[in-house]
mmCIF file of C-alpha atoms and ligand atoms in Angstrom:
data_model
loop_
_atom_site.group_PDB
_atom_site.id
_atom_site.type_symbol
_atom_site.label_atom_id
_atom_site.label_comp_id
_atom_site.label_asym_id
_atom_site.label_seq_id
_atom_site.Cartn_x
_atom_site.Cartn_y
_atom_site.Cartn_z
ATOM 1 C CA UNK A 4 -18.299 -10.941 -3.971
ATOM 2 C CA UNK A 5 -22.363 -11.216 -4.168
ATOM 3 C CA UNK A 6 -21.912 -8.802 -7.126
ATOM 4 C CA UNK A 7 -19.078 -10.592 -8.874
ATOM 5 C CA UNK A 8 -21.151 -13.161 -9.152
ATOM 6 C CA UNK A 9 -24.155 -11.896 -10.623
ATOM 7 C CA UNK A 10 -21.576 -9.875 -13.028
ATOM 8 C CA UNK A 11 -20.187 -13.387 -14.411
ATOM 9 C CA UNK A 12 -23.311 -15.103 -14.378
ATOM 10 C CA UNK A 13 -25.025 -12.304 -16.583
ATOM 11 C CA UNK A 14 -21.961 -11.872 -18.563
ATOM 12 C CA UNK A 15 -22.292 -15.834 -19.380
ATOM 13 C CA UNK A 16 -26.233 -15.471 -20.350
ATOM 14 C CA UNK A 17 -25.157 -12.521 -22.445
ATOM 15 C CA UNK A 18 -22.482 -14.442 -24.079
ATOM 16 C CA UNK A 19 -24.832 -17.991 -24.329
ATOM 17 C CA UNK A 20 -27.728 -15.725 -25.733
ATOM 18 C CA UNK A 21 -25.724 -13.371 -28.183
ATOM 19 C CA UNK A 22 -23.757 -16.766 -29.476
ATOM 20 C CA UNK A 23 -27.195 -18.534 -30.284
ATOM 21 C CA UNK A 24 -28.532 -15.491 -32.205
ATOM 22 C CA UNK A 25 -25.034 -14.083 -34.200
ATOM 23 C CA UNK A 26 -26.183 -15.846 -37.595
ATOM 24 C CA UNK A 27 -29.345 -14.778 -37.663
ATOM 25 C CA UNK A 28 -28.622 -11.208 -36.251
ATOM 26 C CA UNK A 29 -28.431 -9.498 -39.169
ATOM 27 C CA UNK A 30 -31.728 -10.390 -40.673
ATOM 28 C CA UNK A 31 -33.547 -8.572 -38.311
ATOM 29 C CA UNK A 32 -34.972 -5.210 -39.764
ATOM 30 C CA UNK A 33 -34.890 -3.480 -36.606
ATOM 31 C CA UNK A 34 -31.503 -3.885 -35.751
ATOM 32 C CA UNK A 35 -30.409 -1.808 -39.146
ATOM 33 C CA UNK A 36 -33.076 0.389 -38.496
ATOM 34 C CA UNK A 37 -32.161 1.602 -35.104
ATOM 35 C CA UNK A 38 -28.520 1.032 -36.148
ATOM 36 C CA UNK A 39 -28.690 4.122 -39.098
ATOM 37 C CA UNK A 40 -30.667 6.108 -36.636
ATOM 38 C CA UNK A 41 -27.709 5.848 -33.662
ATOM 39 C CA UNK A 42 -25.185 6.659 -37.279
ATOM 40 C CA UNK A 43 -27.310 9.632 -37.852
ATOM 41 C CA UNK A 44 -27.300 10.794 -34.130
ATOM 42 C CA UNK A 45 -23.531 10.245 -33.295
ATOM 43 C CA UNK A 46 -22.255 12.177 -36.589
ATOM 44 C CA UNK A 47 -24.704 15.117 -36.074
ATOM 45 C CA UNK A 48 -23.685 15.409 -32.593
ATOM 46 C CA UNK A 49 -19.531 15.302 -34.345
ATOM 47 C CA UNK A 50 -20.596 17.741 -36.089
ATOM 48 C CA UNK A 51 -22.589 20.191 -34.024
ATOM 49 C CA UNK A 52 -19.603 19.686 -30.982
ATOM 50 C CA UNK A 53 -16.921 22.151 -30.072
ATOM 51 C CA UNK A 54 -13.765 21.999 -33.319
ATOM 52 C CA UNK A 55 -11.574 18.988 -32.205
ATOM 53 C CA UNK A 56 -9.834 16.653 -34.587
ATOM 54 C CA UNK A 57 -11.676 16.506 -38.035
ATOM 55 C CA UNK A 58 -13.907 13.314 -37.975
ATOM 56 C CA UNK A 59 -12.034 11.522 -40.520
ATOM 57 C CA UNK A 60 -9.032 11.472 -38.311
ATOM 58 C CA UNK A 61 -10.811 9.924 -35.281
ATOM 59 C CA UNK A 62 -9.963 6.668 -33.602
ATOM 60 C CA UNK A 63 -12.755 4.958 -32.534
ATOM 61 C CA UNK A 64 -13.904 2.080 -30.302
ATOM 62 C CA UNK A 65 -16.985 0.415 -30.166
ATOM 63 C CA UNK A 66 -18.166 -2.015 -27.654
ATOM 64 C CA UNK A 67 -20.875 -4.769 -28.216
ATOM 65 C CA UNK A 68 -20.781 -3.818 -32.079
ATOM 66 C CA UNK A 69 -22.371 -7.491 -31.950
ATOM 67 C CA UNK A 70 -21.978 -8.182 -35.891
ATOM 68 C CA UNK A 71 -21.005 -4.394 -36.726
ATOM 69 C CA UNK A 72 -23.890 -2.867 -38.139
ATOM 70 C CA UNK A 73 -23.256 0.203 -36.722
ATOM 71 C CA UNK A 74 -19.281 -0.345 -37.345
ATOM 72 C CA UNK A 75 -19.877 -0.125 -41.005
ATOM 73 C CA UNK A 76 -21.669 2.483 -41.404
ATOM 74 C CA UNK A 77 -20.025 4.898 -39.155
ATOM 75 C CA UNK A 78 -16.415 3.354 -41.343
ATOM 76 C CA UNK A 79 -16.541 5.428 -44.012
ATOM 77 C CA UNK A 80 -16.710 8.826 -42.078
ATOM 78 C CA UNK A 81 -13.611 8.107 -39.364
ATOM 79 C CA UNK A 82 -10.387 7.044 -39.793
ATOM 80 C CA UNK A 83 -10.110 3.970 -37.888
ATOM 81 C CA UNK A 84 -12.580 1.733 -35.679
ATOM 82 C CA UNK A 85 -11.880 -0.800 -33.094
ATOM 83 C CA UNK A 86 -15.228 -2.699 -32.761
ATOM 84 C CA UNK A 87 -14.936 -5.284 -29.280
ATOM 85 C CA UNK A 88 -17.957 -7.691 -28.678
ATOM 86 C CA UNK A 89 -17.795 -9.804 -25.641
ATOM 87 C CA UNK A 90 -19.592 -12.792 -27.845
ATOM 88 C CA UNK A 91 -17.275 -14.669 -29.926
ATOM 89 C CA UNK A 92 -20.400 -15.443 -32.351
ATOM 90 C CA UNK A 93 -21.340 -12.181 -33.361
ATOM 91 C CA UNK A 94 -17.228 -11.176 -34.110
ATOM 92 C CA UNK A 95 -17.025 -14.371 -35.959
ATOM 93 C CA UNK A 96 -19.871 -13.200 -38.390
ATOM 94 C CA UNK A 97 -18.560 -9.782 -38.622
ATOM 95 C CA UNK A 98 -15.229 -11.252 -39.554
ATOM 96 C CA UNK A 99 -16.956 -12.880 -42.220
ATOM 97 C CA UNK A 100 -18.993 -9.370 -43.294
ATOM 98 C CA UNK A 101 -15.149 -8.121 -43.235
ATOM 99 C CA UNK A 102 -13.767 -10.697 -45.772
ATOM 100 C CA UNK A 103 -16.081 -9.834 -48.628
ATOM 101 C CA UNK A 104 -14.051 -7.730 -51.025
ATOM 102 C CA UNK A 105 -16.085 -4.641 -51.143
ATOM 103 C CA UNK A 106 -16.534 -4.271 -46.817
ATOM 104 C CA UNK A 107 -14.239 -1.113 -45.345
ATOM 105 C CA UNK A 108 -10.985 -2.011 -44.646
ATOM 106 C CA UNK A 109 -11.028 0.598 -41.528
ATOM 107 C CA UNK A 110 -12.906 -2.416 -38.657
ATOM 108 C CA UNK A 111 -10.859 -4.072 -36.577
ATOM 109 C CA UNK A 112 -12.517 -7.045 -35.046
ATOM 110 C CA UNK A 113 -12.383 -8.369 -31.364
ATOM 111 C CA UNK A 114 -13.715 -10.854 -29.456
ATOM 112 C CA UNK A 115 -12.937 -9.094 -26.141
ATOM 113 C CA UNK A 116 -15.148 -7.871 -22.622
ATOM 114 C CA UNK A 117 -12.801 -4.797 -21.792
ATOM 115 C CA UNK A 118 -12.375 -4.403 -18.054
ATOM 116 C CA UNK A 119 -8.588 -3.239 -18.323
ATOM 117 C CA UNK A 120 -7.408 -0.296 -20.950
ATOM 118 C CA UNK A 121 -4.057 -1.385 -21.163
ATOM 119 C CA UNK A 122 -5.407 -4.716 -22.635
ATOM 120 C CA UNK A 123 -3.066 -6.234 -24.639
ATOM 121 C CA UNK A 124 -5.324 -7.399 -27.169
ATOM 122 C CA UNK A 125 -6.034 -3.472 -28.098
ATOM 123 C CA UNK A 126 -3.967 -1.750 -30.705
ATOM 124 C CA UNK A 127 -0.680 -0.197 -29.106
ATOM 125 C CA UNK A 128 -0.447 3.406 -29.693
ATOM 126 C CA UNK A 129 3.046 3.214 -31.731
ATOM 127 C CA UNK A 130 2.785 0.039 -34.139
ATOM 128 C CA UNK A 131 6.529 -0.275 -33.580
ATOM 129 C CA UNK A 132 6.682 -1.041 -30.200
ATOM 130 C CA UNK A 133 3.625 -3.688 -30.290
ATOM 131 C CA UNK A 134 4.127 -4.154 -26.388
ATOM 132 C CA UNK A 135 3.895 -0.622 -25.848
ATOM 133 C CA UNK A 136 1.316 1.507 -24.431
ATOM 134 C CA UNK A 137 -2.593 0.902 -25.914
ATOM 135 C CA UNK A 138 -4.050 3.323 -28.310
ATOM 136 C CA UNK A 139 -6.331 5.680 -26.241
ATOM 137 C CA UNK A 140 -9.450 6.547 -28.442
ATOM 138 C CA UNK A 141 -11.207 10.083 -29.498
ATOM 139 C CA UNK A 142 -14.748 8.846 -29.389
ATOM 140 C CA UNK A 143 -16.374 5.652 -28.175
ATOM 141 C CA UNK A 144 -19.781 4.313 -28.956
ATOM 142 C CA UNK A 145 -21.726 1.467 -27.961
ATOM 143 C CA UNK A 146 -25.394 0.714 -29.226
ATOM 144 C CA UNK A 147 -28.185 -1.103 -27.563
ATOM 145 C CA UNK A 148 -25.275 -2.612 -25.225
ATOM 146 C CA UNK A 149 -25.719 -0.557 -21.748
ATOM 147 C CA UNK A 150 -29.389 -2.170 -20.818
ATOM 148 C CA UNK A 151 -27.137 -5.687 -20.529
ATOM 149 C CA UNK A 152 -24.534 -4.522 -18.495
ATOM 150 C CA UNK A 153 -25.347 -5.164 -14.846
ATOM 151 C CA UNK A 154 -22.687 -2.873 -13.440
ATOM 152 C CA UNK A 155 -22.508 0.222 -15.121
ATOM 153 C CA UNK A 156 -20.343 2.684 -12.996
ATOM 154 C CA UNK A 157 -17.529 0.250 -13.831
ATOM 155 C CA UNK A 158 -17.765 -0.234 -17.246
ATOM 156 C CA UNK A 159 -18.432 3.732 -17.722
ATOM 157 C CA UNK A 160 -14.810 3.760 -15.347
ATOM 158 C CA UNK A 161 -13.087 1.289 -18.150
ATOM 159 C CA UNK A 162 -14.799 3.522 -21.077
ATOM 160 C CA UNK A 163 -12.762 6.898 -19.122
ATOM 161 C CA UNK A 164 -9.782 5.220 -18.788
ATOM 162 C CA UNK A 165 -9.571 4.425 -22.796
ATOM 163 C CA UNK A 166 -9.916 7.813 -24.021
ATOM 164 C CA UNK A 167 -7.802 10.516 -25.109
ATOM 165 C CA UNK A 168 -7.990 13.715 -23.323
ATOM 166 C CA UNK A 169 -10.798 15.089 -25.068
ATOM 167 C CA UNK A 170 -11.960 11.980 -26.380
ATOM 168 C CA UNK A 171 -15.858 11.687 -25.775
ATOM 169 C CA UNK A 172 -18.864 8.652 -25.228
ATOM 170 C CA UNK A 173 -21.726 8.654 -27.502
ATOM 171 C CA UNK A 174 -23.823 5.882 -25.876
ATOM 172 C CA UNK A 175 -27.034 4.561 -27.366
ATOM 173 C CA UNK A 176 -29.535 2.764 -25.956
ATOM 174 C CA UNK A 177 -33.273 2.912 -25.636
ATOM 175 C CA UNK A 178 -34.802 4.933 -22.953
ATOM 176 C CA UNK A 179 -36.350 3.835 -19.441
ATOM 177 C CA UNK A 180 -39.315 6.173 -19.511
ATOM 178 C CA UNK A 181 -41.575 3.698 -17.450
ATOM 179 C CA UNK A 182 -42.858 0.861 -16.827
ATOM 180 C CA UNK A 183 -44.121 0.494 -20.314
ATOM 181 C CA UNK A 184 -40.414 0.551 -21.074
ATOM 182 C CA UNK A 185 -40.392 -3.577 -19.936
ATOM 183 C CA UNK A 186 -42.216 -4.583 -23.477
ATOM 184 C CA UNK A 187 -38.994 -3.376 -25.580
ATOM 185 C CA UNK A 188 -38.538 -6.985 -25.226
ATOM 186 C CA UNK A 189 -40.337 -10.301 -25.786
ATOM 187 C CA UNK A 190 -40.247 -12.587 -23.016
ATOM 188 C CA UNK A 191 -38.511 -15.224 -24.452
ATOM 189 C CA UNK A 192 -35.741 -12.246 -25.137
ATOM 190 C CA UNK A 193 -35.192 -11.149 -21.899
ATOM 191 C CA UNK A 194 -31.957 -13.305 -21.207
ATOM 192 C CA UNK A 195 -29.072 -11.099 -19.929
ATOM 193 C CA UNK A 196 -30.828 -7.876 -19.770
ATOM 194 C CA UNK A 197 -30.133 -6.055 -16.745
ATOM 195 C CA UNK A 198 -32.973 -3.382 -16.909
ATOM 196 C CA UNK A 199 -35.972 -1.517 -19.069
ATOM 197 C CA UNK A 200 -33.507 0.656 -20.888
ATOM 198 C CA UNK A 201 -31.783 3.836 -19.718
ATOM 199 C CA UNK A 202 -33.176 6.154 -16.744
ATOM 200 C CA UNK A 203 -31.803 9.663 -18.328
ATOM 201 C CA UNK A 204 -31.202 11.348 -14.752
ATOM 202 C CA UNK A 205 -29.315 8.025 -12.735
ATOM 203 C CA UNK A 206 -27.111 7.575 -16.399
ATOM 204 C CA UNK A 207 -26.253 11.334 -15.958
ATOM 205 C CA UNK A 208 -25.405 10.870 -12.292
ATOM 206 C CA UNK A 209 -23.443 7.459 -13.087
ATOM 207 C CA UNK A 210 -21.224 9.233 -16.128
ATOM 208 C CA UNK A 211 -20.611 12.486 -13.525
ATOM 209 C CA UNK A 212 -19.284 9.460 -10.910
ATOM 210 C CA UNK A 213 -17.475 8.291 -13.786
ATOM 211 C CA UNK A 214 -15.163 10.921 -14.171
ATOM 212 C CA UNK A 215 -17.024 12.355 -17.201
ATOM 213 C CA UNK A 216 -17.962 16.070 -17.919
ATOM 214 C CA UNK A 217 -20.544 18.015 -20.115
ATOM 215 C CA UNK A 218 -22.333 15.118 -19.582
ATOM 216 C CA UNK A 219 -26.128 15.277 -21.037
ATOM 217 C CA UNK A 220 -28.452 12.114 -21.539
ATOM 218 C CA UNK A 221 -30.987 13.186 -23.728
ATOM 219 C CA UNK A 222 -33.872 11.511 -26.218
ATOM 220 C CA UNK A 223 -33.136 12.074 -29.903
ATOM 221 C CA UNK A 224 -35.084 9.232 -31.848
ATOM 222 C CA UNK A 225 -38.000 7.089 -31.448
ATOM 223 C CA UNK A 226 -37.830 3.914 -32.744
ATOM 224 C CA UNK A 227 -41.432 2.335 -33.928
ATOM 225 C CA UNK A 228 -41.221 -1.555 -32.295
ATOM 226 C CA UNK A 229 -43.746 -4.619 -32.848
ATOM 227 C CA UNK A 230 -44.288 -5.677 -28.753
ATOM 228 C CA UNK A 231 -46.240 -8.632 -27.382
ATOM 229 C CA UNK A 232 -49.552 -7.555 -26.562
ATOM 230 C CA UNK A 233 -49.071 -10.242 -23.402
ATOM 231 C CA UNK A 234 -46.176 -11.357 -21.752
ATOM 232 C CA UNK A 235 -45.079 -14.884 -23.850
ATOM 233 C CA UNK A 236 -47.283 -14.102 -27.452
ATOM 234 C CA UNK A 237 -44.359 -14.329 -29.335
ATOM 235 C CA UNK A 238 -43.331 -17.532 -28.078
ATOM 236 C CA UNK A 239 -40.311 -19.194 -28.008
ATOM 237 C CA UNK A 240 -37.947 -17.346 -30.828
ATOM 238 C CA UNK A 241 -39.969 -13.982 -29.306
ATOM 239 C CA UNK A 242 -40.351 -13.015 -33.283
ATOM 240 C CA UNK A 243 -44.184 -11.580 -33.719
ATOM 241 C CA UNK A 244 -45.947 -13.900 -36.444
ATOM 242 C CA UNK A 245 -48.382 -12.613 -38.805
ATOM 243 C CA UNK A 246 -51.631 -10.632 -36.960
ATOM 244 C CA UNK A 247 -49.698 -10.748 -33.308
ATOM 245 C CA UNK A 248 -48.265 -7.919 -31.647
ATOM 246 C CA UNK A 249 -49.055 -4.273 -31.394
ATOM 247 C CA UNK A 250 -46.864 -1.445 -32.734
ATOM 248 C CA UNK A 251 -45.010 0.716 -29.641
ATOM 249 C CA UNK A 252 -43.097 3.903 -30.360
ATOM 250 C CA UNK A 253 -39.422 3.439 -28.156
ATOM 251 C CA UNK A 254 -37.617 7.012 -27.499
ATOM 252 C CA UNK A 255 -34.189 6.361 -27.765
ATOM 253 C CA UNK A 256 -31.478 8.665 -25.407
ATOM 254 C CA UNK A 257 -27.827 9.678 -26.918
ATOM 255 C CA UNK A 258 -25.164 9.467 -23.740
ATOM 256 C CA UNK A 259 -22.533 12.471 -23.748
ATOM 257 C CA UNK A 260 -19.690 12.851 -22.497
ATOM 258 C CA UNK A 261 -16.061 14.232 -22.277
ATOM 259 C CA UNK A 262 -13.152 12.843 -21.085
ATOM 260 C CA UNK A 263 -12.002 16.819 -19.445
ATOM 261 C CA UNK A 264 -8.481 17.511 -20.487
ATOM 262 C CA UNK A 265 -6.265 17.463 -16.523
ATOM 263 C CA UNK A 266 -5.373 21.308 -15.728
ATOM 264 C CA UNK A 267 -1.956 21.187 -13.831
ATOM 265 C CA UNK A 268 -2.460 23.316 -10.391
ATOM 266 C CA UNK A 269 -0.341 26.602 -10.439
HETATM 267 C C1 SAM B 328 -28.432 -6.163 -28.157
HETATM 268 S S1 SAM B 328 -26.833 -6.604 -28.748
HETATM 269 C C2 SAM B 328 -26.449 -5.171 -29.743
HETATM 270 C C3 SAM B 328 -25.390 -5.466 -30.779
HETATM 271 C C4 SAM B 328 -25.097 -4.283 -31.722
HETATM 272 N N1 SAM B 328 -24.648 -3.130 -30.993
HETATM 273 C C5 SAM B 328 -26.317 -3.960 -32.569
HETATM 274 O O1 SAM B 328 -27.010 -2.974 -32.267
HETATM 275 O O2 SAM B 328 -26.559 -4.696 -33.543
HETATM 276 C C6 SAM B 328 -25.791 -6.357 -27.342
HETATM 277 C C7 SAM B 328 -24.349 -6.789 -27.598
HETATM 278 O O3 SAM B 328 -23.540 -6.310 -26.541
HETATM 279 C C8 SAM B 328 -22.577 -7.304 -26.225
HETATM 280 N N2 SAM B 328 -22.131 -7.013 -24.858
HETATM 281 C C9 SAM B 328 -22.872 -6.995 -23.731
HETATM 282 N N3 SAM B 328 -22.102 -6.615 -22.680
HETATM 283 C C10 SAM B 328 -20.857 -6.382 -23.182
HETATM 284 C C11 SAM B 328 -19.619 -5.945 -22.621
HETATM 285 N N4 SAM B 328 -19.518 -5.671 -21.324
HETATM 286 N N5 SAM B 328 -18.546 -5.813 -23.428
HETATM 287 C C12 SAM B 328 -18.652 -6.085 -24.754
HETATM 288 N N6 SAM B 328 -19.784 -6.506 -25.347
HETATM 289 C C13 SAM B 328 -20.874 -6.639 -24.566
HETATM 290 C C14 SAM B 328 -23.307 -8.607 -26.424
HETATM 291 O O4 SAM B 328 -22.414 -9.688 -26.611
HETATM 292 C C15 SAM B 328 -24.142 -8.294 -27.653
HETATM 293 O O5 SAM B 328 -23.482 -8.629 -28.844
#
């Protein structure tokens, strides 16, 4: 019950926090930046996996695409993507990225916190029987999302449940390697996060509880950030001004994992 309740509260600074900064999101340098490095990561890793589906013909979800950064440029490699944000804000500015005439026509927006796979607001699997069954997904991604969520056995138990057999995570967040970790963010931007990024061994141990296999958490970028040089220096909007700040190199860790196809006993 204790836990419920610090799950809905955080969920509710999340939402509050993400809200308040959707317009703006998108100016932000750093957010494309890391964005085209987690694209980079997630199609090398397609390609360097075991022969599956070709990676045109993959249904994808992401959750907290925030304004879909990541969404569009991962659009034009897969054949479909499903990109959920818990903040109505940040899907009502990708909705408005998704009007302009030249965006992919591959996104589908929602404004959704998925706790249940058979949510009805997903796409069914057969679009003639629209109360049928939800799509389950070949690959699902979610950047710079897992350091908010407070309780992360259960939302890696809800990422399980929507794949495919086969289908497979490729989580990106930066990584917990100390307590140096804590100045990824400005004070002022410390609303709704749950912890100093991701601790490689206890994410590996949480995806195995999961139900995942192959699992591997592993560093693959670093990400060059602008950090207060004392707690508060950026002050309110936690943006460094001109001469504050010192430059901090973030590694960043790609989450694996496979959803293991079910061998029938003999
Ligand atoms: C730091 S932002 C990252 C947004 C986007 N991935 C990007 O890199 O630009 C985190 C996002 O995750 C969303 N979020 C947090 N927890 C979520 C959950 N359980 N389900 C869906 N979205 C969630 C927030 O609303 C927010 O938009």
């Amino acid at each position: 019950m204790a836990s419920a309740v610090a799950n809905l509260s955080n969920r509710q600074a999340n939402d509050t926090r993400f809200n308040k900064e959707a317009a703006a999101w998108d100016s932000r340098p750093g957010i494309h930046i890391a964005s085209k490095h987690a694209c980079e990561t997630i199609l090398a890793q397609l390609s360097n996996s075991k022969p599956g589906k070709p990676i045109s013909e993959l249904e994808v979800l992401e959750i907290g695409c925030g304004t879909g950064v990541l969404s569009f440029l991962l659009a034009p490699h897969v054949k479909r993507i499903v990109a959920v944000d818990a903040a109505e804000g940040m899907i009502d500015v990708l909705k408005q990225k998704l009007a302009k005439p030249d965006a992919p026509k591959n996104i589908v927006p929602l404004a959704l916190l998925i706790e249940n796979p058979e949510d009805p607001a997903l796409p069914p699997v057969d679009e003639k029987k629209p109360d049928g069954p939800r799509l389950k997904f070949d690959l699902i991604t979610s950047h710079l999302v897992l350091h908010h969520i407070p309780d992360l056995i259960t939302v890696l138990q809800t990422m399980h449940a929507c794949l495919a057999s086969g289908g497979r995570v490729m989580l990106t967040d930066f990584e917990d390697f100390g307590p140096e970790a804590h100045r990824f963010h400005a004070k002022s931007r410390m609303e709704g996060v749950c912890r100093d990024g991701i601790a490689a061994r206890a994410m590996e141990a949480s995806m195995l509880q999961a139900g995942f296999g192959e699992v591997e958490v592993v560093p693959k970028w670093t990400m060059c950030k602008t950090v207060e040089r004392f707690e508060g220096e950026f002050g309110e909007n936690g943006m460094g001004g001109e001469g504050q700040g010192v430059k901090m190199d973030f590694p960043f860790v790609l989450c694996y994992g496979v959803k293991e196809a079910k061998h029938a006993l003999p």
